[in-house]
Coordinates of C-alpha atoms in Angstrom, one line a residue:
X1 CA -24.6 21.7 26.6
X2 CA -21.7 21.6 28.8
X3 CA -21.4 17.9 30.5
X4 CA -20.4 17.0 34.3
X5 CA -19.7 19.6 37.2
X6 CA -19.9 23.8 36.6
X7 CA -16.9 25.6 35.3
X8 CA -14.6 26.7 38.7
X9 CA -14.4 30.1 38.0
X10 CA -10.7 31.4 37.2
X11 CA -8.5 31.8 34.7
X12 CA -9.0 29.9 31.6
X13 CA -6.0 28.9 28.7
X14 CA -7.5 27.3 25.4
X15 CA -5.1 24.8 23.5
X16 CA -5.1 23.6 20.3
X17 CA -3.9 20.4 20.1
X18 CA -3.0 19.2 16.2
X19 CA -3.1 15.7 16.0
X20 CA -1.2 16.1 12.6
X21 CA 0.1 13.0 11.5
X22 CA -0.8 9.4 12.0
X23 CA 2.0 8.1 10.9
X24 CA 3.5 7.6 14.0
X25 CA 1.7 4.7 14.5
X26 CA 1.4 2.7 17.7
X27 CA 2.9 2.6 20.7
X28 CA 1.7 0.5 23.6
X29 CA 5.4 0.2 25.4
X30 CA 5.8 4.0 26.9
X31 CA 3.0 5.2 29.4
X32 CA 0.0 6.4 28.4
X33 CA -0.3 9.4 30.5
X34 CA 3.5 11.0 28.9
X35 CA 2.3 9.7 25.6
X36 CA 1.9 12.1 23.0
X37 CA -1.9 12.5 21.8
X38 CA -1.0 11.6 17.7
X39 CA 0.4 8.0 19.1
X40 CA -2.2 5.8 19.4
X41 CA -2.1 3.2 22.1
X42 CA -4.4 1.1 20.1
X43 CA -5.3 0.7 16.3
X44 CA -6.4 -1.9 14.2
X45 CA -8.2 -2.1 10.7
X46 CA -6.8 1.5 9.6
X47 CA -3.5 2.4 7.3
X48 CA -2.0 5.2 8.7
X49 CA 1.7 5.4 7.4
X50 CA 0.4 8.2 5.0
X51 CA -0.6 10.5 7.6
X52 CA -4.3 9.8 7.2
X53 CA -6.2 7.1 8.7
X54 CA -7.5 5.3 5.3
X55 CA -8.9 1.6 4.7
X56 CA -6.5 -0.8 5.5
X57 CA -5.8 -5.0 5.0
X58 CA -8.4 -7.0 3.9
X59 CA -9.3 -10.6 2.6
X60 CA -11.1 -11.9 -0.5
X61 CA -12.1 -15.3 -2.3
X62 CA -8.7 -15.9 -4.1
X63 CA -9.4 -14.6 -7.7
X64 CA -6.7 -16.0 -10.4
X65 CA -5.9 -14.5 -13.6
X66 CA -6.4 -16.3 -17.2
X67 CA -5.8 -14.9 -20.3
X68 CA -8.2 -12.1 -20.3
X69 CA -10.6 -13.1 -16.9
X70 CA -10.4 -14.3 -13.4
X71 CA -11.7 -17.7 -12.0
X72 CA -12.0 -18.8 -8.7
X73 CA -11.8 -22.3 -7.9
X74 CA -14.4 -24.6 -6.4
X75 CA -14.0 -26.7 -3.2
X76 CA -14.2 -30.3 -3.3
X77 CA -17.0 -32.0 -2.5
X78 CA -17.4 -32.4 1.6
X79 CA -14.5 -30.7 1.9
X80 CA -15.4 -28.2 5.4
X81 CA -12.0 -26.5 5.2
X82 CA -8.8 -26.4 3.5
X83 CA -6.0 -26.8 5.8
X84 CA -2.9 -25.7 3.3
X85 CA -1.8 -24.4 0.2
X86 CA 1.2 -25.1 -1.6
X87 CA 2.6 -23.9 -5.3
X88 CA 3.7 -26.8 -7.5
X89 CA 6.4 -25.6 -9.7
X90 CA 6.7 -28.1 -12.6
X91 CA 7.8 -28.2 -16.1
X92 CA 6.1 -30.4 -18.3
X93 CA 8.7 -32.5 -20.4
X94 CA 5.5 -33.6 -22.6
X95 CA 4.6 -30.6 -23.6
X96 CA 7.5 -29.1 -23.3
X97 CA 5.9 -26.1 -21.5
X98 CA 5.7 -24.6 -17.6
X99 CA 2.6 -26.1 -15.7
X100 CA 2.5 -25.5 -12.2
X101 CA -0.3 -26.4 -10.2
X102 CA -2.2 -25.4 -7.1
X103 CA -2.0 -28.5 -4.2
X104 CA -4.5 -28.0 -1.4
X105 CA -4.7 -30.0 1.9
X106 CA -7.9 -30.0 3.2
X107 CA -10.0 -31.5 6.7
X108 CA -10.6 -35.0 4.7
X109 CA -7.4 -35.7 4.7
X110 CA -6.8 -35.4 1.0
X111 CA -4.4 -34.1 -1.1
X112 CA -5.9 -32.0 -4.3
X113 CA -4.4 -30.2 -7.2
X114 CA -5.7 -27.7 -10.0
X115 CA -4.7 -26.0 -12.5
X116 CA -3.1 -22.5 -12.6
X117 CA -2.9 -21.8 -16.2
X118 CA -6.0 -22.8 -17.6
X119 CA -9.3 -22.1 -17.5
X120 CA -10.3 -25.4 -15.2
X121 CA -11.5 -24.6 -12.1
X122 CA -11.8 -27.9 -10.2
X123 CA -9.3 -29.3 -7.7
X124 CA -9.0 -33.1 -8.4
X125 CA -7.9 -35.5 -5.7
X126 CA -4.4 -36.7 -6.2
X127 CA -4.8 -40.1 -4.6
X128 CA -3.1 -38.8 -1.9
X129 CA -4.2 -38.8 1.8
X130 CA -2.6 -38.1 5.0
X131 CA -3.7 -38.3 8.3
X132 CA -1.9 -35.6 9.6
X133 CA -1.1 -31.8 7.8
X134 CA 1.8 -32.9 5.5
X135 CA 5.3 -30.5 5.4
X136 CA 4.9 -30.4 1.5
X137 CA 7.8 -29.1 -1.1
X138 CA 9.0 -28.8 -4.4
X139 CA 11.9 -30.9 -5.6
X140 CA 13.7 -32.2 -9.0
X141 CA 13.4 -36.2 -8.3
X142 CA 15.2 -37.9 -11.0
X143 CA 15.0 -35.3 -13.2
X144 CA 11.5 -34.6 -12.7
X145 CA 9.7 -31.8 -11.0
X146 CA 8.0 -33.3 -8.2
X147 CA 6.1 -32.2 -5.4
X148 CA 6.6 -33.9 -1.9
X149 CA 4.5 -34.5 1.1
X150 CA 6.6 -35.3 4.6
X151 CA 4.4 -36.8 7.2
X152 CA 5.4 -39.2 9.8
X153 CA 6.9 -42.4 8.5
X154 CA 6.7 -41.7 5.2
X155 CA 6.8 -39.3 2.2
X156 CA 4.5 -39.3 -0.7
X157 CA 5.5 -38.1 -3.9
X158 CA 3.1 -36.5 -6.9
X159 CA 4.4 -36.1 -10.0
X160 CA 3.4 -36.7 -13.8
X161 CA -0.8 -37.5 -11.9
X162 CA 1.6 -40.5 -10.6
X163 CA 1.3 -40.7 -7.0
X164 CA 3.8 -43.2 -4.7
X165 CA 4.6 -43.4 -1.1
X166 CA 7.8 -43.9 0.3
X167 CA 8.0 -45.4 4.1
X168 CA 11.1 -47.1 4.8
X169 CA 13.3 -45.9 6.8
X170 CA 11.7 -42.8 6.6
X171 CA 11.6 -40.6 10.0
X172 CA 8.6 -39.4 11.5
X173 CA 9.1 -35.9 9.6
X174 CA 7.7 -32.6 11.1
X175 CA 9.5 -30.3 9.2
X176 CA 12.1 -29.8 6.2
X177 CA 14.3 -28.3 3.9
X178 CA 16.8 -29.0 1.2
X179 CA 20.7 -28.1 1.6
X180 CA 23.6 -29.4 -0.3
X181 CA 21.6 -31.9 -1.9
X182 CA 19.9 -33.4 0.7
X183 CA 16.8 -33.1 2.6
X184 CA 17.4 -32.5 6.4
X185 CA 14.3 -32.7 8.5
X186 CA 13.3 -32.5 12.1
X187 CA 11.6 -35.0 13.8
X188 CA 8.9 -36.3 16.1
X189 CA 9.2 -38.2 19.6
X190 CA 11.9 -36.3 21.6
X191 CA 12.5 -33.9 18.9
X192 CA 16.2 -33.7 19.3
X193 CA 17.3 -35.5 16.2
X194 CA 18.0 -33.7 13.2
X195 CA 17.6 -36.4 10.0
X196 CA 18.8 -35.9 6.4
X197 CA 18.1 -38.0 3.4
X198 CA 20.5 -39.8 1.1
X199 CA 22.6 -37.4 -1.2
X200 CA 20.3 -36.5 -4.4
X201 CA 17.3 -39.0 -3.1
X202 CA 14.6 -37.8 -0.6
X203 CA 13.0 -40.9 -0.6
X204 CA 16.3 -42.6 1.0
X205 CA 16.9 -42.3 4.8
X206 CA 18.9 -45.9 5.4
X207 CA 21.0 -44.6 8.1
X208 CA 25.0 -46.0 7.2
X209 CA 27.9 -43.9 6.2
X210 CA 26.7 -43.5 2.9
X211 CA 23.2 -42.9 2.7
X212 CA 21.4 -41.1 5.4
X213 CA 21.4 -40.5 9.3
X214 CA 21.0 -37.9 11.9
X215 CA 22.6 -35.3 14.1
X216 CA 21.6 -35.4 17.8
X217 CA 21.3 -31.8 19.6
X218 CA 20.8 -31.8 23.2
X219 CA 21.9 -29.1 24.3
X220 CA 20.1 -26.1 26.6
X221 CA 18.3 -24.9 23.1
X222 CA 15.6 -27.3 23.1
X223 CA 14.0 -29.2 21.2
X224 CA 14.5 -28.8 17.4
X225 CA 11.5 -27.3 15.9
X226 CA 11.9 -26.4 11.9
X227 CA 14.5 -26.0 9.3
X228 CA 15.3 -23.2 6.9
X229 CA 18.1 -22.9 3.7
X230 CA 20.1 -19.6 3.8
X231 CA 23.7 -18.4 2.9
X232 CA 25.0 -22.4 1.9
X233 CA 23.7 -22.9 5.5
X234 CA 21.0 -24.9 7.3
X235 CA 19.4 -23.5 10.4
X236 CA 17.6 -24.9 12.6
X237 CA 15.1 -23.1 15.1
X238 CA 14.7 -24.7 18.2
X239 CA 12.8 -24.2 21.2
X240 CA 15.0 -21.6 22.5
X241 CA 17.5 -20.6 20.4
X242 CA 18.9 -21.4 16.7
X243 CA 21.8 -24.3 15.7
X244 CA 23.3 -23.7 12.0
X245 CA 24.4 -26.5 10.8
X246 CA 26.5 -27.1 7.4
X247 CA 25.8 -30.5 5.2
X248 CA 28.3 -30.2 2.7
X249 CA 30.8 -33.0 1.3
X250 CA 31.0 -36.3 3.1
X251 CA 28.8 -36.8 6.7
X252 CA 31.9 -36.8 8.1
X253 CA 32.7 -33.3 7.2
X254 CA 29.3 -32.1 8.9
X255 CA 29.6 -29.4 11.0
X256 CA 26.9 -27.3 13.8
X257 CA 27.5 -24.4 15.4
X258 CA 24.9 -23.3 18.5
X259 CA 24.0 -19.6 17.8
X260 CA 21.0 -17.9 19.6
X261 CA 20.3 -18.7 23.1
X262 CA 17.1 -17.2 24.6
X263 CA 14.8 -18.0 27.8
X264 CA 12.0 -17.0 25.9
X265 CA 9.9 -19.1 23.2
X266 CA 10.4 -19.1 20.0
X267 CA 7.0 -19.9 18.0
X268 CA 9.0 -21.8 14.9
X269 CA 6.0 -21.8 12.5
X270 CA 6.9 -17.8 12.3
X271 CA 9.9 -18.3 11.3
X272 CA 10.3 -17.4 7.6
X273 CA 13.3 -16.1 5.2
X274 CA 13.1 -12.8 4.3
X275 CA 15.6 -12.5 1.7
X276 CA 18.8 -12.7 3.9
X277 CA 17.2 -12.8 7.4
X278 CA 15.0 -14.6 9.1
X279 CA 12.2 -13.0 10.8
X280 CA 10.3 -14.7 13.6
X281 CA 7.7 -14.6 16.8
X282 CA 8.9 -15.0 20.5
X283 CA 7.3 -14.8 23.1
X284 CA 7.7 -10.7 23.3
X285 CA 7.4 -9.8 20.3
X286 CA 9.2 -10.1 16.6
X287 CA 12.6 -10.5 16.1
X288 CA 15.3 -10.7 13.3
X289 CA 18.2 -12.9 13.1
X290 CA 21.0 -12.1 10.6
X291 CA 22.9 -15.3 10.5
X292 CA 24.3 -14.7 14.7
X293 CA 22.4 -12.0 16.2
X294 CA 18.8 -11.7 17.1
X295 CA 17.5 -8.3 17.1
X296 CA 13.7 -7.4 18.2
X297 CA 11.8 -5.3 15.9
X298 CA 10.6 -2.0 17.5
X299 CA 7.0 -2.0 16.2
X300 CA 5.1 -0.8 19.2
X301 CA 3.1 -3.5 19.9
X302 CA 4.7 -5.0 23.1
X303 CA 1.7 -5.5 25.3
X304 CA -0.4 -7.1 22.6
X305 CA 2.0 -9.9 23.3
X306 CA 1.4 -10.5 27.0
X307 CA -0.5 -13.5 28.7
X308 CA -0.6 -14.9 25.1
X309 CA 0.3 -18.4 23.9
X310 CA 1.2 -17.8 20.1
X311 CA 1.2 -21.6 19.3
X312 CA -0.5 -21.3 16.3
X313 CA 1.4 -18.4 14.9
X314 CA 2.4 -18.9 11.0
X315 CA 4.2 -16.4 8.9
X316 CA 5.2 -15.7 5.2
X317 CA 7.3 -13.4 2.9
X318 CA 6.0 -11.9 -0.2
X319 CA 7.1 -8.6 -2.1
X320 CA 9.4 -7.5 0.6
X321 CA 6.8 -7.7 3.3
X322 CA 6.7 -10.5 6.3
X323 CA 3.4 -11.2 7.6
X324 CA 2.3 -12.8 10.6
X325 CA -1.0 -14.4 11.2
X326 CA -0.8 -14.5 15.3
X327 CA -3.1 -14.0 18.4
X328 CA -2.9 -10.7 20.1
X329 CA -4.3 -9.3 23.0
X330 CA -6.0 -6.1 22.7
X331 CA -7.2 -5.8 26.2
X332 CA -10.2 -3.4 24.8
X333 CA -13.1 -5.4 25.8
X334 CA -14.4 -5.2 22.2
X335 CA -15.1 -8.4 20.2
X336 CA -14.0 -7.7 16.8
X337 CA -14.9 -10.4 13.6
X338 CA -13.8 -14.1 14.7
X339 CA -13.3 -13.2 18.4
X340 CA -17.1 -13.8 18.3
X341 CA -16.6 -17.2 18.6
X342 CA -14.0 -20.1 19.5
X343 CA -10.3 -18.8 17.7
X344 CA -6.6 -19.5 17.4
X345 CA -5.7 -16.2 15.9
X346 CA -7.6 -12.9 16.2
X347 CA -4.3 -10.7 13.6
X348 CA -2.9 -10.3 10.3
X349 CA 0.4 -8.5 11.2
X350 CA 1.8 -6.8 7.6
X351 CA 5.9 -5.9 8.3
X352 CA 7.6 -3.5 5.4
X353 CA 11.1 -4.5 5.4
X354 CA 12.5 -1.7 3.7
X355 CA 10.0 1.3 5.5
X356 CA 9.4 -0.6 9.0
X357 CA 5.6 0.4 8.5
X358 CA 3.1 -1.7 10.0
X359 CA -1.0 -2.5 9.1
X360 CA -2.8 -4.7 11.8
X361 CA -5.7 -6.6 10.2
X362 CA -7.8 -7.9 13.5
X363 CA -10.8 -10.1 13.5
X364 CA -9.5 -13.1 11.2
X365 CA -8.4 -16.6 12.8
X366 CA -6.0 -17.5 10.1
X367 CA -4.5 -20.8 10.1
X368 CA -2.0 -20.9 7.1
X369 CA 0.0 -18.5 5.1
X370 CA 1.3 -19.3 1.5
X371 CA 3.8 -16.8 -0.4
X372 CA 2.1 -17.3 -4.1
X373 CA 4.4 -16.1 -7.0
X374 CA 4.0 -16.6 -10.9
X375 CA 4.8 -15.0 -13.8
X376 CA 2.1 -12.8 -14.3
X377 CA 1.4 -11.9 -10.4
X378 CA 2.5 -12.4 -6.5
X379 CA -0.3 -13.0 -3.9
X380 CA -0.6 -14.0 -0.2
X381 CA -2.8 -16.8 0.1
X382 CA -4.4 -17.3 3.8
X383 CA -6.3 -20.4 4.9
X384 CA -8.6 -19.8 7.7
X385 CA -10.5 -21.1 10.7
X386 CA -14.5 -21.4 10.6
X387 CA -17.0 -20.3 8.4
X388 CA -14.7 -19.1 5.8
X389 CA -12.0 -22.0 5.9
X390 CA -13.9 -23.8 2.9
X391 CA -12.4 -20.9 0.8
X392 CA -8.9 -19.7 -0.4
X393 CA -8.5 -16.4 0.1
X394 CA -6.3 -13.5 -0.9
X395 CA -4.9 -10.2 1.0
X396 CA -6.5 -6.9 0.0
X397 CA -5.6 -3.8 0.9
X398 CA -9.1 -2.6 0.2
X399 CA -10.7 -3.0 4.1
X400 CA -13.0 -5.1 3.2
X401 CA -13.3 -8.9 4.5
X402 CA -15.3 -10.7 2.0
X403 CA -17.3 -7.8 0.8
X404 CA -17.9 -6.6 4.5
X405 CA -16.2 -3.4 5.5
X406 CA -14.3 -3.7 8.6
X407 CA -14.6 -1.9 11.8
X408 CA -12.2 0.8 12.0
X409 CA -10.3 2.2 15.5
X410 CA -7.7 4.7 16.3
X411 CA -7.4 5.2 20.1
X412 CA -6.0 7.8 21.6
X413 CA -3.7 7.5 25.0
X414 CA -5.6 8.1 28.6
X415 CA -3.8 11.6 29.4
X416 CA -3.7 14.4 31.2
X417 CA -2.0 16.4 28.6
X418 CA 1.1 17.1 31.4
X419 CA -1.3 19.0 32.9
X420 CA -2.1 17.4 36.4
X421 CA -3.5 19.9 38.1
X422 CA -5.8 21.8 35.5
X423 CA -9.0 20.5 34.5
X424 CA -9.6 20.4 31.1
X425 CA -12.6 21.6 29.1
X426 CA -13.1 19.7 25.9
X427 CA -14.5 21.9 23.8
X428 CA -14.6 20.6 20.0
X429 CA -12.2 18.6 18.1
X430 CA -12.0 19.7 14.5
X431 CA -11.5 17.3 11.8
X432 CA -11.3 16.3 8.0
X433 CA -13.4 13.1 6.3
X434 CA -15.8 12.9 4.1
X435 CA -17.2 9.2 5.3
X436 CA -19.3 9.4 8.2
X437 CA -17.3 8.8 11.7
X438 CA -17.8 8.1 15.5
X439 CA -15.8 10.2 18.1
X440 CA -16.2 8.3 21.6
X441 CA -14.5 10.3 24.4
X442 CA -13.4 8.3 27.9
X443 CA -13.2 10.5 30.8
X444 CA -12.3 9.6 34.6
X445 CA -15.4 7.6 34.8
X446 CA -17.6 8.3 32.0
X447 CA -17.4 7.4 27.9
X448 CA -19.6 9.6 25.9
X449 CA -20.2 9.0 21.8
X450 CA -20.5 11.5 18.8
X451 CA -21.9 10.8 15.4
X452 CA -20.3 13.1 12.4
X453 CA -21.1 13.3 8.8
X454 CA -19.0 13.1 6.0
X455 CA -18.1 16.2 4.4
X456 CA -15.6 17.8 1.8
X457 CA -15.0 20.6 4.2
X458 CA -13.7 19.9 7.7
X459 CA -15.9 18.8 10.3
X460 CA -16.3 20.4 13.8
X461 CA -17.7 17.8 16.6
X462 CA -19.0 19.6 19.6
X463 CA -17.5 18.0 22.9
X464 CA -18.0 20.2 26.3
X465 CA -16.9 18.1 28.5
X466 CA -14.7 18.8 32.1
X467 CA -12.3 16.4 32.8
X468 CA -8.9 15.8 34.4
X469 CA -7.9 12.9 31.9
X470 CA -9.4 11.6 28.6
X471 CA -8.9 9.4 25.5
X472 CA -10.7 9.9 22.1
X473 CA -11.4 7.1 19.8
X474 CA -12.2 7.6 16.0
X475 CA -13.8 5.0 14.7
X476 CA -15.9 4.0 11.4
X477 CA -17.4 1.1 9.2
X478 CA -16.9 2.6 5.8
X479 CA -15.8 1.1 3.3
X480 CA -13.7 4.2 1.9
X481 CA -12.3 6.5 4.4
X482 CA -9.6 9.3 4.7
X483 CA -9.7 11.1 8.2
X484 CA -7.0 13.8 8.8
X485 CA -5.4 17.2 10.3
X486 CA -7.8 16.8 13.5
X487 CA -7.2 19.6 16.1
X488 CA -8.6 19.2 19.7
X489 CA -9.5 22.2 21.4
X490 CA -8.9 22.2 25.1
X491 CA -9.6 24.7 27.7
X492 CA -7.6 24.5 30.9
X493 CA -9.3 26.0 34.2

């Protein structure tokens, strides 16, 4: 069955079109209409840097290994979701052995540890509680490992099951980082004071020449925003731009230097060290800043960008990879996993550092990220929003979001193939998979859907359809999938 209008009757020329290679990704920057047909304007859930559309991210409870088995851990007791995660890096002086622990901050407003290298699986409160998200860290406090929790107008410190709180003095912290021996911080209120602690001694902000005190930056940058370690150098994002700022010797040795100046937002909870970069969300897109410039990442996803507020972006670095939990916008009128309901962030963005590749996870409002490295193994640890937040959870690269496969799309661009003033006859497209797929085919006004099974041999999907411009979509649920080589052919008339 042929669909729309009869064919004119002239001269006909049949293409072939070989969509060959997936790997080129995304591109949603150039128009659709002079896009090539193997870009895709839109593509989420697949891997496709081999080629071949295959499974791609996905998330699982967080399973940790133990001698010769896995454990999972339980959630405390009316606990409805965990906020945070942290690794505690300690070595215990006792038994003179490594025991780190796993520190959660959860919606009670308690602070939790358990164990990492036994077989316990409960998370014990620590006698710690907060009333807002603590900025938490590891540091050597008088010669023993300690982990720290910053919140306004005070600091608490765990170590040795010993809890204490430290308040005076102590600026309303927001976030923080150790450099030459001290621990800088950024502040609440007007946000343009950067504090640092007492040489050697967190817990000691008495502001005089000897102790602690502050740097005030006012300058077009903004508002100071977060603080990150690199090179012997503090940096400090700000609202619209980057200071660096060096804390060695005596406070009157201090010295800032303004760097990046933007008129676009930078969303500072992004901003992460990537080995010697820093990598980080604005407004427009991803950037990289290599101690003076910032440079934007080319990934091809520009317009997933506009009219969005990333506000609750959060990033992390782990195995050479930078990932971005963020909110994009699609504009495909689907509603994909957590955009069901009420959500801060719709993506999983997964950045290769040494290949560029890309793999989009959508439909998962995560809230934290946590780069989680031991021994024996490295994971990414993502807290998240609703019905799942009372969990940790683990990247997978297996598709699957708690057991569930996700949904799978590759769209095509909206083209006339540079032919403007040929109609086209879509005749079949021709493809490889042996998991069962959806071809959906946009016309000038119409969308029409075909159903294909799985099979070792390549499939061929009947189209016959007239049009003057189209899209296909490829699309599946399974669990497994490797779709390839497909070839559209086209009849011009």
């Amino acid at each position: 069955m042929i669909y729309s209008e009869n064919l004119p009757n002239v001269n006909k020329s049949t293409l072939r079109v070989k969509l060959s290679d997936f790997s080129k990704g995304i591109n949603t920057k150039i128009s659709e209409n002079i896009l090539p047909l193997n870009y895709a304007v839109n593509s989420f859930n697949f891997s496709y840097n081999s080629g071949a559309l295959k499974e791609g991210l996905g998330l699982k409870e967080l399973e940790i290994p133990v001698n010769n088995y896995t454990k999972t851990m339980i959630t405390p007791t009316g606990v409805n979701q965990i906020l945070n995660f942290w690794h505690y890096r300690r070595y215990d002086k006792l038994n003179n052995d490594f025991s780190p622990l796993m520190m959660i901050y959860c919606d009670d407003g308690k602070l939790y540890c358990g164990r990492l290298d036994t077989d316990d699986d409960i998370f014990r409160d620590t006698g710690l509680s907060f009333d807002t998200e603590p900025v938490g860290l590891n540091y050597r406090l008088n010669g023993v490992d300690s982990f720290l929790c910053c919140v306004p107008n005070g600091i608490g410190v765990y170590s040795n099951s010993v809890c204490k709180i430290y308040t005076d003095n102590v600026p309303s912290i927001t976030s923080a980082a150790l450099h030459a021996g001290r621990l800088f911080a950024t502040t609440g209120g007007d946000q343009s004071q950067l504090w640092f602690s007492d040489d050697l001694d967190p817990t000691n902000w008495d502001v005089n020449a000897f102790d602690g005190g502050y740097i005030e930056l006012t300058d077009e940058r903004g508002t100071l925003k977060k603080v990150i370690e690199s090179n012997n150098y503090l940096y400090v994002i700000r609202e619209y731009g980057i200071s660096r700022v060096s804390g060695w010797g005596l406070q009157s040795d201090f010295s800032v230097k303004n760097l990046y100046l933007t008129t676009g937002k930078l969303y500072y909870d992004s901003a992460v060290l990537c080995g010697k970069i820093i990598i980080m969300l604005c407004r427009d897109g991803i950037y990289y800043f290599d101690g003076s410039d910032m440079t934007k990442l080319q990934l091809g996803l520009d317009k997933y960008f506009e009219n969005v507020d990333n506000e609750y972006a959060v990033g992390a670095f782990l195995d050479g990879k930078y990932y971005l939990a963020c909110r994009l916008n699609y504009n495909d009128n689907r509603i994909v996993g957590c955009e069901n309901t009420a959500f801060k962030n719709n993506t999983l963005i997964e950045y290769d550092l040494n290949t560029a590749e890309i793999n989009i996870l959508r439909g998962v409002d995560i809230c934290s990220l946590t780069a989680f490295q031991t021994e024996t193994f490295s994971k990414l640890i993502a807290c998240c929003n609703g019905e799942n937040g009372v969990i940790l959870s683990e990247l997978t690269h297996d598709g699957l979001i708690y057991g569930t496969p996700t949904e799978k799309i590759w769209d095509s661009p909206f083209t006339d193939m540079g032919y403007p003033t040929y109609k086209k006859v879509l005749k079949a497209l021709v493809i490889n998979s042996t998991t069962d797929i959806t071809l959906e085919v946009k016309t000038n006004n119409k969308a029409y859907s075909f159903k294909a099974k799985g099979d070792i041999k390549p499939i061929r999907i009947p189209i016959n359809i007239i049009t003057e411009k189209f899209s296909i979509t490829l699309k599946t649920n399974a669990e497994k999938c490797e779709i390839s080589n497909p070839l559209l052919e086209v009849e011009l008339c």
